[in-house]
mmCIF file of C-alpha atoms in Angstrom:
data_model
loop_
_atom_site.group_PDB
_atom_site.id
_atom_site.type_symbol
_atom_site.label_atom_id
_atom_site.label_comp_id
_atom_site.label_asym_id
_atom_site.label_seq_id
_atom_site.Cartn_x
_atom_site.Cartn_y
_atom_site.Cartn_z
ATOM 1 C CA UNK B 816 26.313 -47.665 55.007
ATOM 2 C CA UNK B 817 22.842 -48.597 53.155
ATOM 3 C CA UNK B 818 21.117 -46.826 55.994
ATOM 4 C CA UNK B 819 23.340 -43.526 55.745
ATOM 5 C CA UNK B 820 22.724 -43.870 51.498
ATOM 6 C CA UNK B 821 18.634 -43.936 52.458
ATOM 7 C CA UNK B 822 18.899 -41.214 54.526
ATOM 8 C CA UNK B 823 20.644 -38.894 52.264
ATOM 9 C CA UNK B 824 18.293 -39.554 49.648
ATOM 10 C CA UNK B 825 15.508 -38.924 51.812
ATOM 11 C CA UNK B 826 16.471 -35.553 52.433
ATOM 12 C CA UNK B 827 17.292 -34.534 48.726
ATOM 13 C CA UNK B 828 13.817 -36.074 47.844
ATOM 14 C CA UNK B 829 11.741 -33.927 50.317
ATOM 15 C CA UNK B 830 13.494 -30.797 49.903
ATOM 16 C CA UNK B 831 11.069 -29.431 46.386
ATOM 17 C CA UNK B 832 13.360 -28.096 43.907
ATOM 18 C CA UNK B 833 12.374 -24.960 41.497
ATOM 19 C CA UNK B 834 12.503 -25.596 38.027
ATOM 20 C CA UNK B 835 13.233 -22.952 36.309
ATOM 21 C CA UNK B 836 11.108 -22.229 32.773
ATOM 22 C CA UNK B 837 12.277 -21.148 29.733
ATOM 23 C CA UNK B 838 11.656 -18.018 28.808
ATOM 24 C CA UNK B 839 8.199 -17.143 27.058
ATOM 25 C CA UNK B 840 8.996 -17.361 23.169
ATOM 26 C CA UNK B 841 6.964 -14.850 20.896
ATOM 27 C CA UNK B 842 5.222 -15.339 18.177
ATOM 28 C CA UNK B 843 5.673 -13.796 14.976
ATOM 29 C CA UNK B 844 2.538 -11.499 13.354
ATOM 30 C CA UNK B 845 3.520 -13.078 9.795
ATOM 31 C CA UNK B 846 3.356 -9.652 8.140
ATOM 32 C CA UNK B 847 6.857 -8.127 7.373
ATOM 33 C CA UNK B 848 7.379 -4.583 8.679
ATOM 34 C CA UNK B 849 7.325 -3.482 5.807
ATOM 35 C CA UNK B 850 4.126 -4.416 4.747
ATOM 36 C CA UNK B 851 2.726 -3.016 7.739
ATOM 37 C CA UNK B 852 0.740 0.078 5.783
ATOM 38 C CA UNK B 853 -0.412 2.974 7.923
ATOM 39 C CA UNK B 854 -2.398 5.059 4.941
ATOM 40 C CA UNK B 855 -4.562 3.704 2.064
ATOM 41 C CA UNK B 856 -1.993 5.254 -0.057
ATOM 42 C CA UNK B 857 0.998 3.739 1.086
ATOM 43 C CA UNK B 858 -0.916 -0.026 0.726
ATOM 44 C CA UNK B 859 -1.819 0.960 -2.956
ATOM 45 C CA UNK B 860 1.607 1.919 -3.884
ATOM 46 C CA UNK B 861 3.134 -0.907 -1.876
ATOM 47 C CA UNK B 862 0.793 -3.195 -4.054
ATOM 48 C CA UNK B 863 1.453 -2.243 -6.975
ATOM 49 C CA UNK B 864 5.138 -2.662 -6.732
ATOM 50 C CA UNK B 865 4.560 -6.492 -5.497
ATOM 51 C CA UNK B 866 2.620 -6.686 -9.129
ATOM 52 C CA UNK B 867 5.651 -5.579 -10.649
ATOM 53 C CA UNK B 868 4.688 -2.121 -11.328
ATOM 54 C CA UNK B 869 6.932 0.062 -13.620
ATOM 55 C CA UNK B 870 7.734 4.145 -12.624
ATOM 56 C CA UNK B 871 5.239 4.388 -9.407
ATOM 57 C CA UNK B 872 5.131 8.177 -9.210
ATOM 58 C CA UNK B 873 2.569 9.582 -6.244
ATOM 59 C CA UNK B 874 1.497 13.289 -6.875
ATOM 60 C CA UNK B 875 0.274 14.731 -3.584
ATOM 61 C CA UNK B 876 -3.210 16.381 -4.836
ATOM 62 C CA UNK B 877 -4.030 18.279 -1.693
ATOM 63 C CA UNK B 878 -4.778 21.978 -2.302
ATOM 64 C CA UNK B 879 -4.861 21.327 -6.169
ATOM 65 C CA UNK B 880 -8.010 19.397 -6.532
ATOM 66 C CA UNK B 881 -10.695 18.371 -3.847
ATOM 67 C CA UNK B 882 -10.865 15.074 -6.123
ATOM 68 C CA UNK B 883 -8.521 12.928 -4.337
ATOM 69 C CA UNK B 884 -5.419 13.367 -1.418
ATOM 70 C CA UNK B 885 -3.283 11.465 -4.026
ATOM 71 C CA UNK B 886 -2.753 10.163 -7.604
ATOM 72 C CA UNK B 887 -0.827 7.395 -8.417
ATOM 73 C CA UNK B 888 0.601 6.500 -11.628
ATOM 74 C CA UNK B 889 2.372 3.081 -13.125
ATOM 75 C CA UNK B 890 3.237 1.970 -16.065
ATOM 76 C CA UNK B 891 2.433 -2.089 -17.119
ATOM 77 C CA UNK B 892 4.268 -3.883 -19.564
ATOM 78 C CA UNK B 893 1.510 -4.924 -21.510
ATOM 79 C CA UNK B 894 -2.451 -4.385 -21.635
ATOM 80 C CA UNK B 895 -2.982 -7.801 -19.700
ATOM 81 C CA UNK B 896 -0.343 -7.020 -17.291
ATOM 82 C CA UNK B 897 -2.394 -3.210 -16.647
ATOM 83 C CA UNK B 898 -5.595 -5.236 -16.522
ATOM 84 C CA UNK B 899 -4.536 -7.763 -14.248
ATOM 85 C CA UNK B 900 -3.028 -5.072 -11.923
ATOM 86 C CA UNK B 901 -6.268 -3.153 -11.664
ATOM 87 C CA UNK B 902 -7.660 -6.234 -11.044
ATOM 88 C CA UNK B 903 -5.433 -7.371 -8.187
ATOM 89 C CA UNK B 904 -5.656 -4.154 -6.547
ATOM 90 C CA UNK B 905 -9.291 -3.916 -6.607
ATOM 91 C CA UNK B 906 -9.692 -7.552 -4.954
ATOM 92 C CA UNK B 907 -7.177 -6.289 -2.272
ATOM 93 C CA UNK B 908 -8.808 -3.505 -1.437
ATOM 94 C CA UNK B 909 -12.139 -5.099 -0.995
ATOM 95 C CA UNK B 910 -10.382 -7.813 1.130
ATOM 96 C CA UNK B 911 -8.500 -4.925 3.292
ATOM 97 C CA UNK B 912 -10.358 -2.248 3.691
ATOM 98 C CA UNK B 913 -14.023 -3.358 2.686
ATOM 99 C CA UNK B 914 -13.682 -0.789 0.044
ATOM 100 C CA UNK B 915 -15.560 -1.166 -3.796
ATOM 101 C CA UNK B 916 -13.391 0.501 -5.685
ATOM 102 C CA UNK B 917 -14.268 1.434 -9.274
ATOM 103 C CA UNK B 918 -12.498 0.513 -12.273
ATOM 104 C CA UNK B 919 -12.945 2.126 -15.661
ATOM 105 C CA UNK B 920 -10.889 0.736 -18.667
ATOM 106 C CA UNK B 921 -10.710 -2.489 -18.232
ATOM 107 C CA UNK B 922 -11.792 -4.103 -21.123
ATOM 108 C CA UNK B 923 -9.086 -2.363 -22.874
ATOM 109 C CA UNK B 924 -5.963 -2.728 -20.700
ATOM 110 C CA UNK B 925 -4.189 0.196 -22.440
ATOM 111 C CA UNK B 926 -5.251 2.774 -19.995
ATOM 112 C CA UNK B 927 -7.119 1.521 -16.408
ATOM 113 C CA UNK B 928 -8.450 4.124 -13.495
ATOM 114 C CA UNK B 929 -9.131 2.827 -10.281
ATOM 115 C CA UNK B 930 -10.675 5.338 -7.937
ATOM 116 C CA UNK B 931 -9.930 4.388 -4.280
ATOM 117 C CA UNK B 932 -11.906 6.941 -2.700
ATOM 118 C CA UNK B 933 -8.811 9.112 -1.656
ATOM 119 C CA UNK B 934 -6.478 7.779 -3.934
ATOM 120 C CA UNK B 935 -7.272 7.636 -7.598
ATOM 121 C CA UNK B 936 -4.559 5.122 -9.627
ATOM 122 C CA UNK B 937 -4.039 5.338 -13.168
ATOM 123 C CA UNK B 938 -2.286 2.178 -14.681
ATOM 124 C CA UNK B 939 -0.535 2.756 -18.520
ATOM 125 C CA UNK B 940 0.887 0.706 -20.990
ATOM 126 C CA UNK B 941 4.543 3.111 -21.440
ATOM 127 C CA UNK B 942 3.375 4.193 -24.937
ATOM 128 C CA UNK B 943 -0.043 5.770 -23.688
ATOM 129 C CA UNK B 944 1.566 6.934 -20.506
ATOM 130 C CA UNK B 945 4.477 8.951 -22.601
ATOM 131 C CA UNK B 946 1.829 10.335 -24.351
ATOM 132 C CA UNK B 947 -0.769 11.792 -22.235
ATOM 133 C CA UNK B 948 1.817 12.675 -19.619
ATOM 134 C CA UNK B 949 0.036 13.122 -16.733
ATOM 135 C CA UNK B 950 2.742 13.921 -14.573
ATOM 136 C CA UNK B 951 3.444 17.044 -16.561
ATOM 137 C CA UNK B 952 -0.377 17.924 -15.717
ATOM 138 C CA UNK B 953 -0.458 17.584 -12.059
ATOM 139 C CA UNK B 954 2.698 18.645 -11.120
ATOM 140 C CA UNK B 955 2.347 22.153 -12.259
ATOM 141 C CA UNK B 956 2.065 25.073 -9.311
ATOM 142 C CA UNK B 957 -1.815 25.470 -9.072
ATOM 143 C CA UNK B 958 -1.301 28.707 -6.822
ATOM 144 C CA UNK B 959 0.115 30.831 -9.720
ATOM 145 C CA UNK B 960 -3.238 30.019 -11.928
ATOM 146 C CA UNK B 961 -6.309 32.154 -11.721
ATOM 147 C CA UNK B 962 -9.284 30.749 -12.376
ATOM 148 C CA UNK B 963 -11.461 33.452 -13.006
ATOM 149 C CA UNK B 964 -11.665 34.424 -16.452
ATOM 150 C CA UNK B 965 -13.193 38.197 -15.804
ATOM 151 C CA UNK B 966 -11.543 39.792 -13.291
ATOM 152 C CA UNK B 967 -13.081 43.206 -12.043
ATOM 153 C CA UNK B 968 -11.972 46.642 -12.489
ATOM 154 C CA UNK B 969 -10.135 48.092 -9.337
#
């Protein structure tokens, strides 16, 4: 009977089993879809509303100015809370996009530009933003405005 046992296990022993893996786990990128940007504008206004941004409005420039592709425009809820914003987003978009973008109006906090190449940001405390109302500005219909002031006879 011992002999029979030995033999048995002989043959299970020689014969090679397959193993059979697990299947290949993936790793995760870390970044959230939806912080995957496609467009410098998209990261800017995406930013912004991580800072807590108030009112992010985008105006689509193109055909009105040659200026910028885009303006956006957010409101802060205080002058250290539009200074630290301008501040953020400048520091990401050096880290990014190996851009220097310029500030202006910083020292102030009421009212902070950041020109992003194509995308020119203007941060306001509500008060300043309510009154120079830029959205009233740039949303107008440029292609009913003539810019010539003489126009000549027919």
């Amino acid at each position: 009977m011992a002999t029979r046992y030995n033999t048995l296990m002989k043959k299970t022993k020689s014969a090679p089993t397959k193993v059979k893996k697990p299947p290949a786990v993936r790793k995760k990128t870390g970044a959230p879809k939806a912080q995957v940007q496609s467009s410098l504008h998209e990261f800017i206004s995406i930013s912004l509303d991580a800072d807590k941004a108030q009112n992010i409005l985008s105006i689509n420039l193109k055909g009105k100015t040659t200026i910028a592709d885009y303006m956006v425009i957010a409101t802060g809820t205080s002058s250290r809370h539009v200074a630290g914003m301008a501040q953020k987003l400048r520091d990401k978009l050096s880290d990014k996009y190996k851009m220097k973008a310029r500030v202006e109006g910083l020292e102030g906090g009421d009212w902070v530009i950041v020109d992003a190449d194509d995308v020119i940001v203007h941060l306001f405390r509500e008060e300043v933003r309510q009154f120079y109302n830029l959205e009233k500005l740039w949303d107008a219909d440029f292609a009913t405005v003539h810019y010539t002031r003489y126009q000549s006879p027919k």
